[in-house]
Coordinates of C-alpha atoms in Angstrom, one line a residue:
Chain O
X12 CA 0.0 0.0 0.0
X13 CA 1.2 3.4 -1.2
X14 CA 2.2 5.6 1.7
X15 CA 3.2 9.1 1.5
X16 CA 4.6 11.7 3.8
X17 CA 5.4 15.2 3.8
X18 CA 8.4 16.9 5.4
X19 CA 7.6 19.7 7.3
X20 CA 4.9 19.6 8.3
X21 CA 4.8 23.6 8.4
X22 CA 7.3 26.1 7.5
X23 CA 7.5 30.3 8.4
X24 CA 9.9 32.0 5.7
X25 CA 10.5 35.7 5.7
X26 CA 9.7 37.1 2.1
X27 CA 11.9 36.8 -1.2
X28 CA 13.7 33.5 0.2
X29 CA 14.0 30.2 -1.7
X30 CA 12.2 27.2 -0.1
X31 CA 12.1 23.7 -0.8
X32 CA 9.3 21.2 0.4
X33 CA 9.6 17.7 0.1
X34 CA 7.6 14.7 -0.5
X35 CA 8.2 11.2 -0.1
X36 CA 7.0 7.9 -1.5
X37 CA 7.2 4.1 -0.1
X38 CA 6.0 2.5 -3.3
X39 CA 8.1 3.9 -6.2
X40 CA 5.8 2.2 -9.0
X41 CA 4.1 5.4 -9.6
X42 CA 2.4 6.9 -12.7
X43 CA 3.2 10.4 -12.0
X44 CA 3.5 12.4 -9.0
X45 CA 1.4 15.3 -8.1
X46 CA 1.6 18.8 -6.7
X47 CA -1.2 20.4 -5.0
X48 CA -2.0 24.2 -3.3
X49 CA -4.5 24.1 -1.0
X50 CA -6.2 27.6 0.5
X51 CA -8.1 27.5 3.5
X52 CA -11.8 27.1 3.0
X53 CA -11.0 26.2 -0.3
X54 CA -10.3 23.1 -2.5
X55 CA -7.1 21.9 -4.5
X56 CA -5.4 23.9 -6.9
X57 CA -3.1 21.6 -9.3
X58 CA 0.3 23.5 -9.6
X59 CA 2.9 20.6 -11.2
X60 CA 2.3 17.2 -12.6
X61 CA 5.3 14.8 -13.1
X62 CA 5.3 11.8 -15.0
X63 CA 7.0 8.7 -14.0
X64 CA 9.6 9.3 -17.3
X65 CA 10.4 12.7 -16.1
X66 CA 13.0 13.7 -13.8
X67 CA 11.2 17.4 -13.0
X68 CA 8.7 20.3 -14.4
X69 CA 8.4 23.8 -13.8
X70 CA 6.0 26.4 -14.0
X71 CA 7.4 29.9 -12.8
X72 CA 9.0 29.9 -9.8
X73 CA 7.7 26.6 -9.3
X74 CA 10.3 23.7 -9.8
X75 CA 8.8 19.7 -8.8
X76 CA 11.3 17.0 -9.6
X77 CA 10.8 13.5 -9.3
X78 CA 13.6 10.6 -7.9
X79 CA 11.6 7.4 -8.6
X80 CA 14.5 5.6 -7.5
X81 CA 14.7 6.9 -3.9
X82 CA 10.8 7.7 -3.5
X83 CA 11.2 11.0 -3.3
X84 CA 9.6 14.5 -4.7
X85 CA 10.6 17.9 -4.3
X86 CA 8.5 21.0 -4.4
X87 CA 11.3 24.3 -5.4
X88 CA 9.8 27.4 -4.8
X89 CA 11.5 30.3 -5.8
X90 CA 11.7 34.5 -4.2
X91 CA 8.6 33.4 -2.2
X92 CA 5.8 36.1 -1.9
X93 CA 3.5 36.1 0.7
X94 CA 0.9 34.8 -1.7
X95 CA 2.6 32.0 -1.3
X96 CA 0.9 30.8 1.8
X97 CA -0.8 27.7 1.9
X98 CA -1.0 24.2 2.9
X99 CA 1.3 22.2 -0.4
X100 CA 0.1 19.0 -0.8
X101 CA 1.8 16.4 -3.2
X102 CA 0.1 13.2 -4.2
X103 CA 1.5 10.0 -5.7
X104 CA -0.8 8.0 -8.7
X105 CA 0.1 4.6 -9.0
X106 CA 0.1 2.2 -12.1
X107 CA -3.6 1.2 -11.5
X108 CA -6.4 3.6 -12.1
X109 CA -6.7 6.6 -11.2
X110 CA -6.2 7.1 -7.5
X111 CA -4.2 9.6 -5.7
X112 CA -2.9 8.8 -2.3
X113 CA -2.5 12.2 -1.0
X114 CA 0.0 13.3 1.7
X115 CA -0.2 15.1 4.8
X116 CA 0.9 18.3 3.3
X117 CA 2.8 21.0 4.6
X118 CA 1.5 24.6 5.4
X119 CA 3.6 27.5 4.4
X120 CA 3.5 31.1 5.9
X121 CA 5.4 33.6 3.7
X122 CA 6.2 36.9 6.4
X123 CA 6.0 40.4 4.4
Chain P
X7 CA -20.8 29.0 -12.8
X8 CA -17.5 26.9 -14.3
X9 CA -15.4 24.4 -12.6
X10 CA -16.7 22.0 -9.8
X11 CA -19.0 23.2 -7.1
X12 CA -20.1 21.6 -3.8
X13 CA -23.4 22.5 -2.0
X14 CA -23.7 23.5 0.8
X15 CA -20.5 25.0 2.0
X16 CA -20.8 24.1 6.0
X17 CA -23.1 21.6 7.5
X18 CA -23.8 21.1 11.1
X19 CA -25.8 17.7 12.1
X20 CA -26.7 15.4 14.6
X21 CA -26.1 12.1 14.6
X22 CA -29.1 11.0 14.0
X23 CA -30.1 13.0 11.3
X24 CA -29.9 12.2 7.1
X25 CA -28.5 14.9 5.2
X26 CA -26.9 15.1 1.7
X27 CA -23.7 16.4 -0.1
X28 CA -24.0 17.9 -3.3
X29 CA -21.1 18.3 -6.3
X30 CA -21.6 19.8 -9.7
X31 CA -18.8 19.9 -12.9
X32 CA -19.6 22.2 -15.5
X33 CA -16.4 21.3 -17.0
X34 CA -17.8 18.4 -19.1
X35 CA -16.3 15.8 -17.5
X36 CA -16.9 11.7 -17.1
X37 CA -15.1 11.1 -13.8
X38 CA -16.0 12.1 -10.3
X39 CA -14.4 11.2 -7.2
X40 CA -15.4 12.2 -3.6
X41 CA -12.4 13.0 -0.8
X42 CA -12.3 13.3 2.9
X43 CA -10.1 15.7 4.5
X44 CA -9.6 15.3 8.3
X45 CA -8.2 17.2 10.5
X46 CA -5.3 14.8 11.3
X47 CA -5.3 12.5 8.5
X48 CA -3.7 13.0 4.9
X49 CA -6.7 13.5 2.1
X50 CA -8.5 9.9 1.6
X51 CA -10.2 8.8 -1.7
X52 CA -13.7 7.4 -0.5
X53 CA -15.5 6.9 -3.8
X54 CA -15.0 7.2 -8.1
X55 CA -17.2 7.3 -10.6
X56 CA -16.5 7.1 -14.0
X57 CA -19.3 6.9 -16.7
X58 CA -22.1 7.2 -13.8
X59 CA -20.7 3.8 -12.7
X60 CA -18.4 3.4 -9.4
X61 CA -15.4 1.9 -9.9
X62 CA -13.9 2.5 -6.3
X63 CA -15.4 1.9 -3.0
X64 CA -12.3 2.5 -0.9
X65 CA -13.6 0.8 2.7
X66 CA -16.3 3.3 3.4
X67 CA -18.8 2.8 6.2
X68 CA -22.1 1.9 4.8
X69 CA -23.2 5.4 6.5
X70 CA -21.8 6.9 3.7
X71 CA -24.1 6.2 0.5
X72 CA -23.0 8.1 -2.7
X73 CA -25.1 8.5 -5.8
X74 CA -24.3 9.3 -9.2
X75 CA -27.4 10.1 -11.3
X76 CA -25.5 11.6 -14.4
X77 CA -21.5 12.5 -15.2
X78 CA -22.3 16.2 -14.0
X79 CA -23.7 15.4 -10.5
X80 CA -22.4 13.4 -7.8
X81 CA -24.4 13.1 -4.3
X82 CA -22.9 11.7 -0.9
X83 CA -25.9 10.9 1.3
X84 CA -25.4 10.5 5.0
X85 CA -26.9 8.9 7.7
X86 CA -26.4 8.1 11.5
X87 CA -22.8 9.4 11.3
X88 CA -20.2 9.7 13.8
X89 CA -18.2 12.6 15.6
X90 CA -15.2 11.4 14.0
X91 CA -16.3 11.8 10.5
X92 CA -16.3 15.9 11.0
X93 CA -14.2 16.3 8.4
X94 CA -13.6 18.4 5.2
X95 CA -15.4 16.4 1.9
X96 CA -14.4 17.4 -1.4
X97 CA -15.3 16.4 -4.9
X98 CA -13.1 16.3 -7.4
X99 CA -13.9 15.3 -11.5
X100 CA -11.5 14.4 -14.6
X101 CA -12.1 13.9 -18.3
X102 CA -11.6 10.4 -18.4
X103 CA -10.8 7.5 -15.5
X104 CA -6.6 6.4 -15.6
X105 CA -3.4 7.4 -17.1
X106 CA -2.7 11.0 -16.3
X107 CA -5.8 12.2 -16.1
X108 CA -5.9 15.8 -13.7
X109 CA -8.5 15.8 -11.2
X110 CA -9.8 19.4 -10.8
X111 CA -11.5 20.0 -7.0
X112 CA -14.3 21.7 -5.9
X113 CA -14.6 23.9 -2.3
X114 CA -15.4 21.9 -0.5
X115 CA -18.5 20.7 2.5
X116 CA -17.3 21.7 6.0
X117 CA -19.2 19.2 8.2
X118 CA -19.3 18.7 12.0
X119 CA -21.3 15.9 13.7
X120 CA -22.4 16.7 17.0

């Protein structure tokens, strides 16, 4: 069974510094490997989605790589605004179907 | 409205009472999926649908009854629940069921059991 976890579990940055939130998998037999933003009171946002083949995507200051090998995902966020608070959630899909198992997420508080 | 909505918003109940849980796509979709969120667990996959038929039951109390009447509307009906399933529900849809197929989330049903 696919477990995965999310390291911190919450992280206070002052403004305009680079941060790195990480994700980690148990069953590296993934599809692709998901990155989510999550405001409060509200649902998920889909920010990055990795295939299994890829090693990482980005989308402006967002950088998500993928190590398939080690079970692990990381979440790059770059000059961090205070926009950028919000829980980050990343989610794994495995070969079968299309279920996500989801983990913990990590909350992040940008300071002006 | 566009995207996925979920109706109402916040719901208080009793555990005795029946109540349902209301999710629309407008985003033409064949795939719905409902989510808990609780406060000290990581987001768990409770049901899919894909074509109006449910593909995944993912060991859900019988309490929780979902309902698909057509690919744009997906219903969780609940009954004699539990304190400890106060949690955060959301619905989510994709275009399609597999492969890499984005789910899109609605808002969200707040819900507390007294």
């Amino acid at each position: 069974k696919q477990e995965v976890t999310q390291i911190p579990a919450a992280l206070s940055v002052p403004e305009g510094e680079n941060l790195v939130l990480n994700c980690s998998f148990t069953d590296s037999a993934i599809y692709n490997l998901q990155w989510f933003r999550q405001d409060p009171g509200k649902g998920l946002t889909s920010l990055l989605l990795i295939q299994s083949s890829q090693r990482e995507q980005t989308s402006g200051r967002l950088n998500a790589s993928l190590d398939k090998s080690s079970g692990r995902s990381t979440l790059y966020i770059a000059a961090s605004q205070p926009g950028d608070s919000a829980t980050y959630l990343c989610a794994a899909k495995n070969n079968a179907g299309n279920m996500l198992t989801f983990g913990g997420g990590t909350r992040l508080m940008v300071k002006p | 409205e566009t995207g996925v909505t979920q109706t109402p918003r916040h719901l208080v109940m009793g555990m005795t009472n029946k109540k349902s849980l209301k999710c629309e796509q407008h985003l033409g979709h064949n795939a719905m999926y409902w989510y808990k969120q609780s406060a000290k667990k990581p987001l768990e996959l409770m049901f899919v649908y894909s074509l109006e038929e449910r593909v995944e039951n993912n060991s859900v109390p019988s309490r929780f009854s979902p309902e698909c009447p057509n690919s744009s509307h997906l219903f969780l009906h609940l009954h004699t629940l539990q304190p400890e399933d106060s949690a955060l529900y959301l619905c989510a849809s994709s275009q399609g069921f597999g492969g890499s197929k984005t789910q899109y989330f609605g808002p969200g049903t707040r819900l507390l059991v007294l």
